[in-house]
mmCIF file of C-alpha atoms and ligand atoms in Angstrom:
data_model
loop_
_atom_site.group_PDB
_atom_site.id
_atom_site.type_symbol
_atom_site.label_atom_id
_atom_site.label_comp_id
_atom_site.label_asym_id
_atom_site.label_seq_id
_atom_site.Cartn_x
_atom_site.Cartn_y
_atom_site.Cartn_z
ATOM 1 C CA MET A 1 -193.317 12.235 36.730
ATOM 2 C CA GLY A 2 -192.225 14.853 39.264
ATOM 3 C CA ARG A 3 -195.443 14.491 41.220
ATOM 4 C CA PHE A 4 -195.251 10.677 41.114
ATOM 5 C CA ARG A 5 -191.741 10.841 42.567
ATOM 6 C CA LYS A 6 -192.849 13.185 45.314
ATOM 7 C CA ILE A 7 -195.759 10.944 46.294
ATOM 8 C CA THR A 8 -193.585 7.812 46.251
ATOM 9 C CA GLY A 9 -190.965 9.641 48.290
ATOM 10 C CA ALA A 10 -193.549 10.714 50.855
ATOM 11 C CA ILE A 11 -194.940 7.173 51.160
ATOM 12 C CA VAL A 12 -191.451 5.715 51.655
ATOM 13 C CA LEU A 13 -190.689 8.371 54.282
ATOM 14 C CA VAL A 14 -193.908 7.721 56.195
ATOM 15 C CA CYS A 15 -193.253 3.962 56.125
ATOM 16 C CA ALA A 16 -189.673 4.484 57.349
ATOM 17 C CA ILE A 17 -190.840 6.695 60.227
ATOM 18 C CA TYR A 18 -193.551 4.192 61.121
ATOM 19 C CA ILE A 19 -191.091 1.257 61.115
ATOM 20 C CA ALA A 20 -188.577 3.265 63.185
ATOM 21 C CA TYR A 21 -191.405 4.101 65.593
ATOM 22 C CA ILE A 22 -192.557 0.516 66.113
ATOM 23 C CA MET A 23 -188.950 -0.759 66.311
ATOM 24 C CA ARG A 24 -187.812 1.840 68.851
ATOM 25 C CA ASP A 25 -186.373 0.532 72.098
ATOM 26 C CA THR A 26 -188.650 1.595 74.924
ATOM 27 C CA PHE A 27 -187.182 -0.849 77.432
ATOM 28 C CA ASP A 28 -186.676 0.592 80.916
ATOM 29 C CA PRO A 29 -184.200 -1.645 82.812
ATOM 30 C CA GLU A 30 -185.472 -0.201 86.102
ATOM 31 C CA SER A 31 -188.914 -1.680 85.405
ATOM 32 C CA ILE A 32 -187.502 -5.153 86.186
ATOM 33 C CA ARG A 33 -185.954 -4.318 89.574
ATOM 34 C CA GLY A 34 -187.674 -6.278 92.352
ATOM 35 C CA LYS A 35 -189.907 -8.142 89.892
ATOM 36 C CA LYS A 36 -190.779 -11.754 90.788
ATOM 37 C CA VAL A 37 -189.792 -14.140 88.037
ATOM 38 C CA ILE A 38 -189.985 -17.881 87.328
ATOM 39 C CA VAL A 39 -187.757 -19.281 84.567
ATOM 40 C CA THR A 40 -188.103 -22.933 83.523
ATOM 41 C CA GLY A 41 -185.389 -24.866 81.719
ATOM 42 C CA ALA A 42 -182.925 -22.496 83.365
ATOM 43 C CA SER A 43 -179.960 -24.826 83.861
ATOM 44 C CA THR A 44 -178.478 -24.315 80.367
ATOM 45 C CA GLY A 45 -178.873 -22.424 77.088
ATOM 46 C CA ILE A 46 -181.356 -19.617 76.582
ATOM 47 C CA GLY A 47 -183.119 -20.224 79.926
ATOM 48 C CA GLU A 48 -179.837 -19.861 81.807
ATOM 49 C CA GLN A 49 -179.121 -16.571 80.007
ATOM 50 C CA ILE A 50 -182.652 -15.288 80.709
ATOM 51 C CA ALA A 51 -182.022 -15.945 84.425
ATOM 52 C CA TYR A 52 -178.687 -14.065 84.303
ATOM 53 C CA HIS A 53 -180.208 -11.025 82.558
ATOM 54 C CA TYR A 54 -183.045 -10.861 85.092
ATOM 55 C CA ALA A 55 -180.398 -11.169 87.827
ATOM 56 C CA ARG A 56 -178.379 -8.231 86.442
ATOM 57 C CA LEU A 57 -181.600 -6.197 86.327
ATOM 58 C CA GLY A 58 -182.195 -6.862 90.045
ATOM 59 C CA ALA A 59 -185.156 -9.261 89.888
ATOM 60 C CA LYS A 60 -186.200 -11.942 92.398
ATOM 61 C CA ILE A 61 -185.804 -15.279 90.711
ATOM 62 C CA LEU A 62 -187.053 -18.848 91.030
ATOM 63 C CA ILE A 63 -185.523 -21.251 88.523
ATOM 64 C CA THR A 64 -186.248 -24.851 87.674
ATOM 65 C CA ALA A 65 -184.893 -27.711 85.552
ATOM 66 C CA ARG A 66 -184.184 -31.372 86.204
ATOM 67 C CA ARG A 67 -180.550 -31.250 87.317
ATOM 68 C CA GLU A 68 -180.113 -29.899 90.831
ATOM 69 C CA ASN A 69 -176.319 -29.477 90.638
ATOM 70 C CA LEU A 70 -176.607 -27.165 87.614
ATOM 71 C CA LEU A 71 -179.508 -25.205 89.140
ATOM 72 C CA LYS A 72 -177.460 -24.613 92.271
ATOM 73 C CA GLU A 73 -174.607 -23.136 90.193
ATOM 74 C CA VAL A 74 -176.916 -20.931 88.100
ATOM 75 C CA SER A 75 -178.708 -19.679 91.190
ATOM 76 C CA LYS A 76 -175.383 -18.849 92.898
ATOM 77 C CA LYS A 77 -174.289 -16.904 89.831
ATOM 78 C CA CYS A 78 -177.628 -15.037 89.776
ATOM 79 C CA ILE A 79 -176.906 -13.685 93.256
ATOM 80 C CA GLU A 80 -173.378 -12.676 92.217
ATOM 81 C CA LEU A 81 -174.817 -10.815 89.222
ATOM 82 C CA GLY A 82 -177.206 -8.805 91.368
ATOM 83 C CA ALA A 83 -180.446 -10.753 91.796
ATOM 84 C CA GLN A 84 -182.331 -9.593 94.909
ATOM 85 C CA GLU A 85 -183.183 -13.244 95.573
ATOM 86 C CA ALA A 86 -182.484 -16.519 93.761
ATOM 87 C CA HIS A 87 -184.207 -19.807 94.571
ATOM 88 C CA TYR A 88 -184.310 -23.109 92.725
ATOM 89 C CA LEU A 89 -186.555 -26.158 92.654
ATOM 90 C CA PRO A 90 -185.545 -29.252 90.645
ATOM 91 C CA MET A 91 -188.519 -30.693 88.760
ATOM 92 C CA ASP A 92 -189.374 -33.162 86.016
ATOM 93 C CA MET A 93 -191.867 -31.536 83.648
ATOM 94 C CA ALA A 94 -193.003 -34.940 82.365
ATOM 95 C CA LYS A 95 -194.918 -35.245 85.653
ATOM 96 C CA VAL A 96 -197.486 -32.687 84.607
ATOM 97 C CA ASN A 97 -199.623 -32.930 87.714
ATOM 98 C CA ASP A 98 -196.585 -32.213 89.869
ATOM 99 C CA THR A 99 -195.818 -28.833 88.253
ATOM 100 C CA GLY A 100 -198.126 -27.028 90.693
ATOM 101 C CA ARG A 101 -195.309 -27.304 93.269
ATOM 102 C CA LEU A 102 -193.383 -24.645 91.370
ATOM 103 C CA ILE A 103 -196.214 -22.133 91.631
ATOM 104 C CA VAL A 104 -196.678 -22.901 95.345
ATOM 105 C CA GLU A 105 -192.935 -22.355 95.800
ATOM 106 C CA ALA A 106 -193.172 -18.954 94.056
ATOM 107 C CA GLU A 107 -195.951 -17.941 96.422
ATOM 108 C CA LYS A 108 -193.940 -19.122 99.454
ATOM 109 C CA LYS A 109 -190.489 -17.809 98.498
ATOM 110 C CA LEU A 110 -191.234 -14.773 96.301
ATOM 111 C CA GLY A 111 -194.654 -13.841 97.687
ATOM 112 C CA GLY A 112 -196.170 -13.453 94.218
ATOM 113 C CA LEU A 113 -195.301 -13.531 90.537
ATOM 114 C CA ASP A 114 -194.792 -10.965 87.756
ATOM 115 C CA TYR A 115 -193.218 -13.044 84.958
ATOM 116 C CA LEU A 116 -193.733 -16.737 84.244
ATOM 117 C CA VAL A 117 -191.123 -17.641 81.613
ATOM 118 C CA LEU A 118 -191.906 -21.050 80.091
ATOM 119 C CA ASN A 119 -188.759 -22.035 78.285
ATOM 120 C CA HIS A 120 -188.010 -25.746 78.808
ATOM 121 C CA ALA A 121 -188.265 -28.177 75.899
ATOM 122 C CA LEU A 122 -187.313 -31.714 75.013
ATOM 123 C CA TYR A 123 -186.495 -32.950 71.534
ATOM 124 C CA TYR A 124 -184.827 -35.722 69.598
ATOM 125 C CA TRP A 125 -183.374 -35.731 66.107
ATOM 126 C CA GLU A 126 -185.031 -38.723 64.467
ATOM 127 C CA LEU A 127 -187.424 -39.688 61.720
ATOM 128 C CA TRP A 128 -190.967 -40.544 62.839
ATOM 129 C CA ASP A 129 -191.081 -44.250 63.703
ATOM 130 C CA GLY A 130 -194.587 -44.565 65.133
ATOM 131 C CA ASN A 131 -193.551 -44.397 68.796
ATOM 132 C CA ILE A 132 -196.709 -42.921 70.329
ATOM 133 C CA GLU A 133 -195.497 -43.182 73.926
ATOM 134 C CA LYS A 134 -192.438 -41.089 73.147
ATOM 135 C CA LEU A 135 -194.628 -38.487 71.450
ATOM 136 C CA GLN A 136 -196.954 -38.493 74.464
ATOM 137 C CA ASN A 137 -193.965 -37.830 76.733
ATOM 138 C CA ILE A 138 -192.768 -34.937 74.557
ATOM 139 C CA MET A 139 -196.279 -33.472 74.558
ATOM 140 C CA ASN A 140 -196.330 -33.691 78.365
ATOM 141 C CA VAL A 141 -192.970 -31.976 78.777
ATOM 142 C CA ASN A 142 -193.228 -29.386 75.973
ATOM 143 C CA PHE A 143 -196.943 -28.626 75.972
ATOM 144 C CA MET A 144 -199.078 -29.966 78.856
ATOM 145 C CA SER A 145 -196.676 -28.661 81.507
ATOM 146 C CA PHE A 146 -196.800 -25.170 79.890
ATOM 147 C CA VAL A 147 -200.595 -25.263 80.059
ATOM 148 C CA SER A 148 -200.556 -26.539 83.633
ATOM 149 C CA LEU A 149 -198.035 -23.961 84.885
ATOM 150 C CA ALA A 150 -199.761 -21.060 83.127
ATOM 151 C CA SER A 151 -203.162 -22.101 84.482
ATOM 152 C CA LYS A 152 -201.926 -22.514 88.041
ATOM 153 C CA ALA A 153 -200.018 -19.212 87.934
ATOM 154 C CA LEU A 154 -202.924 -17.161 86.532
ATOM 155 C CA PRO A 155 -204.449 -16.095 89.877
ATOM 156 C CA MET A 156 -201.056 -14.743 91.043
ATOM 157 C CA LEU A 157 -200.329 -13.092 87.681
ATOM 158 C CA THR A 158 -203.759 -11.469 87.674
ATOM 159 C CA LYS A 159 -202.968 -9.739 90.970
ATOM 160 C CA THR A 160 -199.782 -8.167 89.578
ATOM 161 C CA ASN A 161 -200.883 -7.487 85.963
ATOM 162 C CA GLY A 162 -198.172 -10.020 85.186
ATOM 163 C CA SER A 163 -196.957 -11.769 82.059
ATOM 164 C CA ILE A 164 -196.761 -15.261 80.635
ATOM 165 C CA VAL A 165 -193.719 -15.607 78.396
ATOM 166 C CA VAL A 166 -193.751 -18.627 76.116
ATOM 167 C CA VAL A 167 -190.591 -19.677 74.318
ATOM 168 C CA SER A 168 -191.500 -21.376 71.063
ATOM 169 C CA SER A 169 -189.962 -22.055 67.699
ATOM 170 C CA ALA A 170 -190.415 -21.724 63.955
ATOM 171 C CA ALA A 171 -191.073 -25.478 64.227
ATOM 172 C CA GLY A 172 -194.514 -24.301 65.384
ATOM 173 C CA TYR A 173 -195.066 -22.618 61.984
ATOM 174 C CA ILE A 174 -193.770 -25.373 59.706
ATOM 175 C CA GLY A 175 -193.557 -29.128 60.239
ATOM 176 C CA ILE A 176 -189.846 -29.884 60.530
ATOM 177 C CA PRO A 177 -188.595 -33.240 59.201
ATOM 178 C CA SER A 178 -186.477 -35.128 61.796
ATOM 179 C CA MET A 179 -188.222 -33.168 64.591
ATOM 180 C CA ILE A 180 -191.868 -34.020 64.087
ATOM 181 C CA SER A 181 -192.712 -34.529 67.773
ATOM 182 C CA TYR A 182 -191.098 -31.247 68.749
ATOM 183 C CA SER A 183 -192.884 -29.472 65.883
ATOM 184 C CA THR A 184 -196.199 -30.953 66.977
ATOM 185 C CA SER A 185 -195.755 -29.686 70.534
ATOM 186 C CA LYS A 186 -194.912 -26.182 69.279
ATOM 187 C CA PHE A 187 -197.982 -26.075 66.976
ATOM 188 C CA ALA A 188 -200.065 -26.993 70.041
ATOM 189 C CA ILE A 189 -198.436 -24.202 72.055
ATOM 190 C CA HIS A 190 -199.293 -21.624 69.380
ATOM 191 C CA GLY A 191 -202.937 -22.694 69.290
ATOM 192 C CA PHE A 192 -203.312 -22.681 73.057
ATOM 193 C CA PHE A 193 -201.504 -19.468 73.939
ATOM 194 C CA PHE A 194 -202.838 -17.288 71.086
ATOM 195 C CA GLY A 195 -206.322 -18.399 72.115
ATOM 196 C CA LEU A 196 -205.629 -17.871 75.831
ATOM 197 C CA SER A 197 -204.307 -14.370 75.187
ATOM 198 C CA GLN A 198 -207.606 -13.433 73.531
ATOM 199 C CA GLU A 199 -209.739 -15.041 76.239
ATOM 200 C CA LEU A 200 -207.881 -13.092 78.928
ATOM 201 C CA ALA A 201 -208.496 -9.843 77.043
ATOM 202 C CA MET A 202 -212.190 -10.748 76.638
ATOM 203 C CA LYS A 203 -212.397 -11.282 80.412
ATOM 204 C CA ASN A 204 -210.571 -8.002 81.120
ATOM 205 C CA ILE A 205 -207.780 -9.894 82.833
ATOM 206 C CA ASN A 206 -204.657 -7.815 82.354
ATOM 207 C CA VAL A 207 -202.125 -10.641 81.995
ATOM 208 C CA SER A 208 -200.050 -10.415 78.814
ATOM 209 C CA VAL A 209 -198.993 -13.449 76.801
ATOM 210 C CA THR A 210 -195.793 -13.024 74.780
ATOM 211 C CA LEU A 211 -195.113 -15.828 72.340
ATOM 212 C CA CYS A 212 -191.404 -15.902 71.427
ATOM 213 C CA VAL A 213 -190.900 -17.712 68.141
ATOM 214 C CA LEU A 214 -187.221 -18.521 67.725
ATOM 215 C CA GLY A 215 -185.126 -19.879 64.879
ATOM 216 C CA SER A 216 -181.846 -21.732 65.437
ATOM 217 C CA ILE A 217 -179.898 -20.131 68.273
ATOM 218 C CA ASN A 218 -176.274 -20.811 69.165
ATOM 219 C CA THR A 219 -176.664 -23.137 72.158
ATOM 220 C CA ASP A 220 -174.818 -26.402 72.934
ATOM 221 C CA HIS A 221 -177.880 -28.386 71.841
ATOM 222 C CA ALA A 222 -178.163 -26.559 68.520
ATOM 223 C CA ARG A 223 -174.441 -26.864 67.807
ATOM 224 C CA ILE A 224 -174.475 -30.624 68.353
ATOM 225 C CA GLY A 225 -177.535 -30.891 66.095
ATOM 226 C CA LEU A 226 -175.947 -28.789 63.365
ATOM 227 C CA GLN A 227 -172.699 -30.750 63.453
ATOM 228 C CA LYS A 228 -174.390 -34.144 63.341
ATOM 229 C CA PHE A 229 -177.587 -33.791 61.361
ATOM 230 C CA ILE A 230 -177.428 -30.746 59.134
ATOM 231 C CA ASN A 231 -176.169 -30.908 55.568
ATOM 232 C CA ALA A 232 -173.092 -28.883 54.723
ATOM 233 C CA GLN A 233 -174.918 -27.617 51.581
ATOM 234 C CA GLY A 234 -177.703 -26.132 53.689
ATOM 235 C CA TRP A 235 -177.911 -22.468 54.673
ATOM 236 C CA MET A 236 -177.622 -22.945 58.420
ATOM 237 C CA HIS A 237 -174.133 -22.487 59.805
ATOM 238 C CA GLU A 238 -173.061 -22.366 63.407
ATOM 239 C CA GLU A 239 -171.192 -19.082 63.111
ATOM 240 C CA ASP A 240 -174.255 -17.253 61.719
ATOM 241 C CA LEU A 241 -176.544 -18.136 64.597
ATOM 242 C CA PRO A 242 -177.470 -15.459 67.163
ATOM 243 C CA SER A 243 -176.115 -16.038 70.672
ATOM 244 C CA ALA A 244 -178.238 -17.347 73.543
ATOM 245 C CA GLU A 245 -177.343 -14.204 75.473
ATOM 246 C CA GLU A 246 -178.684 -11.810 72.814
ATOM 247 C CA THR A 247 -181.775 -13.972 72.303
ATOM 248 C CA ALA A 248 -182.477 -13.959 76.044
ATOM 249 C CA MET A 249 -182.384 -10.141 76.124
ATOM 250 C CA ARG A 250 -184.785 -9.931 73.151
ATOM 251 C CA ILE A 251 -187.196 -12.174 75.040
ATOM 252 C CA ILE A 252 -187.013 -10.056 78.203
ATOM 253 C CA LYS A 253 -187.576 -6.817 76.265
ATOM 254 C CA ALA A 254 -190.513 -8.207 74.272
ATOM 255 C CA SER A 255 -192.209 -9.412 77.465
ATOM 256 C CA ALA A 256 -191.575 -6.132 79.292
ATOM 257 C CA ALA A 257 -193.256 -4.372 76.349
ATOM 258 C CA ARG A 258 -196.162 -6.868 76.707
ATOM 259 C CA ALA A 259 -195.755 -7.669 73.008
ATOM 260 C CA ARG A 260 -198.032 -10.322 71.556
ATOM 261 C CA LYS A 261 -195.187 -11.954 69.680
ATOM 262 C CA LEU A 262 -191.446 -11.915 69.102
ATOM 263 C CA ASN A 263 -189.995 -13.436 65.914
ATOM 264 C CA PHE A 264 -186.233 -13.888 66.184
ATOM 265 C CA PRO A 265 -184.231 -14.054 64.015
ATOM 266 C CA TYR A 266 -186.717 -12.690 61.504
ATOM 267 C CA GLU A 267 -185.546 -14.586 58.408
ATOM 268 C CA GLN A 268 -185.792 -17.988 60.115
ATOM 269 C CA THR A 269 -189.210 -17.294 61.628
ATOM 270 C CA ARG A 270 -191.688 -14.731 60.279
ATOM 271 C CA LEU A 271 -190.160 -14.553 56.809
ATOM 272 C CA LEU A 272 -190.185 -18.358 56.561
ATOM 273 C CA GLN A 273 -193.825 -18.384 57.693
ATOM 274 C CA LEU A 274 -194.816 -15.762 55.092
ATOM 275 C CA LEU A 275 -192.912 -17.611 52.352
ATOM 276 C CA SER A 276 -194.650 -20.845 53.328
ATOM 277 C CA ILE A 277 -198.048 -19.233 52.687
ATOM 278 C CA PHE A 278 -197.193 -18.106 49.176
ATOM 279 C CA PHE A 279 -194.576 -20.685 48.133
ATOM 280 C CA PRO A 280 -195.153 -23.814 50.243
ATOM 281 C CA GLU A 281 -193.255 -26.179 47.922
ATOM 282 C CA LEU A 282 -190.220 -23.896 47.957
ATOM 283 C CA VAL A 283 -190.201 -23.772 51.756
ATOM 284 C CA ASP A 284 -190.573 -27.564 51.987
ATOM 285 C CA LYS A 285 -187.493 -27.841 49.806
ATOM 286 C CA LEU A 286 -185.539 -25.223 51.766
ATOM 287 C CA VAL A 287 -186.303 -26.993 55.031
ATOM 288 C CA SER A 288 -185.804 -30.594 53.940
ATOM 289 C CA ILE A 289 -182.509 -29.839 52.204
ATOM 290 C CA GLN A 290 -181.084 -28.946 55.625
ATOM 291 C CA VAL A 291 -181.514 -32.372 57.109
ATOM 292 C CA ASP A 292 -179.053 -35.154 56.445
ATOM 293 C CA VAL A 293 -181.328 -38.213 56.247
ATOM 294 C CA ASN A 294 -178.358 -40.575 56.003
ATOM 295 C CA VAL A 295 -177.299 -40.040 59.612
ATOM 296 C CA LEU A 296 -180.779 -40.313 61.141
HETATM 297 C C1 NAG B 301 -203.402 -33.945 90.492
HETATM 298 O O1 NAG B 301 -203.175 -33.201 91.672
HETATM 299 C C2 NAG B 301 -204.346 -32.809 92.347
HETATM 300 C C3 NAG B 301 -203.951 -32.001 93.571
HETATM 301 O O2 NAG B 301 -202.825 -31.228 93.335
HETATM 302 C C4 NAG B 301 -205.149 -34.035 92.758
HETATM 303 O O3 NAG B 301 -206.362 -33.627 93.363
HETATM 304 C C5 NAG B 301 -205.427 -34.885 91.533
HETATM 305 O O4 NAG B 301 -206.061 -36.077 91.923
HETATM 306 C C6 NAG B 301 -204.145 -35.215 90.790
HETATM 307 N N1 NAG B 301 -204.467 -35.920 89.559
HETATM 308 C C7 NAG B 301 -203.779 -36.989 89.135
HETATM 309 C C8 NAG B 301 -204.202 -37.574 87.829
HETATM 310 O O5 NAG B 301 -202.845 -37.455 89.747
HETATM 311 C C1 NAG B 302 -203.134 -3.283 87.052
HETATM 312 O O1 NAG B 302 -203.669 -2.533 85.981
HETATM 313 C C2 NAG B 302 -204.804 -1.776 86.327
HETATM 314 C C3 NAG B 302 -205.302 -1.161 85.076
HETATM 315 O O2 NAG B 302 -205.631 -2.197 84.206
HETATM 316 C C4 NAG B 302 -204.456 -0.756 87.392
HETATM 317 O O3 NAG B 302 -205.616 -0.052 87.769
HETATM 318 C C5 NAG B 302 -203.877 -1.467 88.609
HETATM 319 O O4 NAG B 302 -203.416 -0.538 89.550
HETATM 320 C C6 NAG B 302 -202.723 -2.372 88.178
HETATM 321 N N1 NAG B 302 -202.298 -3.156 89.315
HETATM 322 C C7 NAG B 302 -201.016 -3.359 89.595
HETATM 323 C C8 NAG B 302 -200.745 -4.195 90.800
HETATM 324 O O5 NAG B 302 -200.108 -2.895 88.934
HETATM 325 C C1 NAG B 303 -202.042 -3.689 82.206
HETATM 326 O O1 NAG B 303 -201.001 -3.665 83.147
HETATM 327 C C2 NAG B 303 -199.876 -2.941 82.753
HETATM 328 C C3 NAG B 303 -198.810 -3.148 83.806
HETATM 329 O O2 NAG B 303 -199.289 -2.853 85.088
HETATM 330 C C4 NAG B 303 -200.270 -1.479 82.569
HETATM 331 O O3 NAG B 303 -199.135 -0.741 82.140
HETATM 332 C C5 NAG B 303 -201.357 -1.395 81.517
HETATM 333 O O4 NAG B 303 -201.819 -0.059 81.424
HETATM 334 C C6 NAG B 303 -202.524 -2.292 81.884
HETATM 335 N N1 NAG B 303 -203.421 -2.350 80.729
HETATM 336 C C7 NAG B 303 -204.722 -2.171 80.828
HETATM 337 C C8 NAG B 303 -205.495 -2.304 79.587
HETATM 338 O O5 NAG B 303 -205.257 -1.910 81.889
#
């Protein structure tokens, strides 16, 4: 019994040290100073906060979204916060073939690229009604434009040993009722970028791909969704959600560490994915109980 306890104790200790080691914060804020960064979907929410963090860390920033007035404000604030440069280019990501303009702009204004942060996304809360054109549009905005931007940025990123940072969602692990189109686009993102990451490694191209899988984060969009479409009996409550600001910092740190993946918050992402492998019916129930079908 004594020996068994000692062995168990040693195993627990080794595991604890290992977990502490892999969880340690190795982030060097100075490593971001002067770095050339693109952030998409940067007019509100998590994208806006990513831009502000990069600004505080002294990066050179190019932001995009659809609304020029908001971009102008965010870019002004970036300079106030300490960005070495801040530029903006309004763009509609549904026009996939037009996205190349953003990469050309980075070359012109920043003279290169270290981080391509693909963050924009479009979604609706609705049950699937067979509208293929709407799905096609969501796939263009959420998926094809990511592929297009990453592909066009690769030559510049290769020169700097840069990083592609992809903001995704647990909706790319599990089909989410009332958000099927969004879920579909996130599944596609996972397939493409996990595969791309391996192909780059096979070709000895030192460009990292960090896939950031997020759960529900406290943004205006999420709050409106929770208030309108989520059942009161469910387990998701506004006040429990992590802030956009904290989430943005997690994303920046994971990409600086060239991590393959970030799951945040853990219980809504990786844990849900693991549960869905072993107890799929339970996870279906947990997920569907959240959605209030009566208001959709
Ligand atoms: C997309 O843009 C490229 C040049 O940037 C052009 O050669 C090509 O014809 C365009 N394709 C479509 C479908 O518009
Ligand atoms: C990129 O990484 C390689 C090693 O893989 C290194 O030799 C090279 O100097 C790096 N280039 C830049 C611009 O950091
Ligand atoms: C890739 O580039 C990063 C950043 O320049 C560098 O720290 C790392 O050593 C490089 N990795 C390889 C395998 O060359």
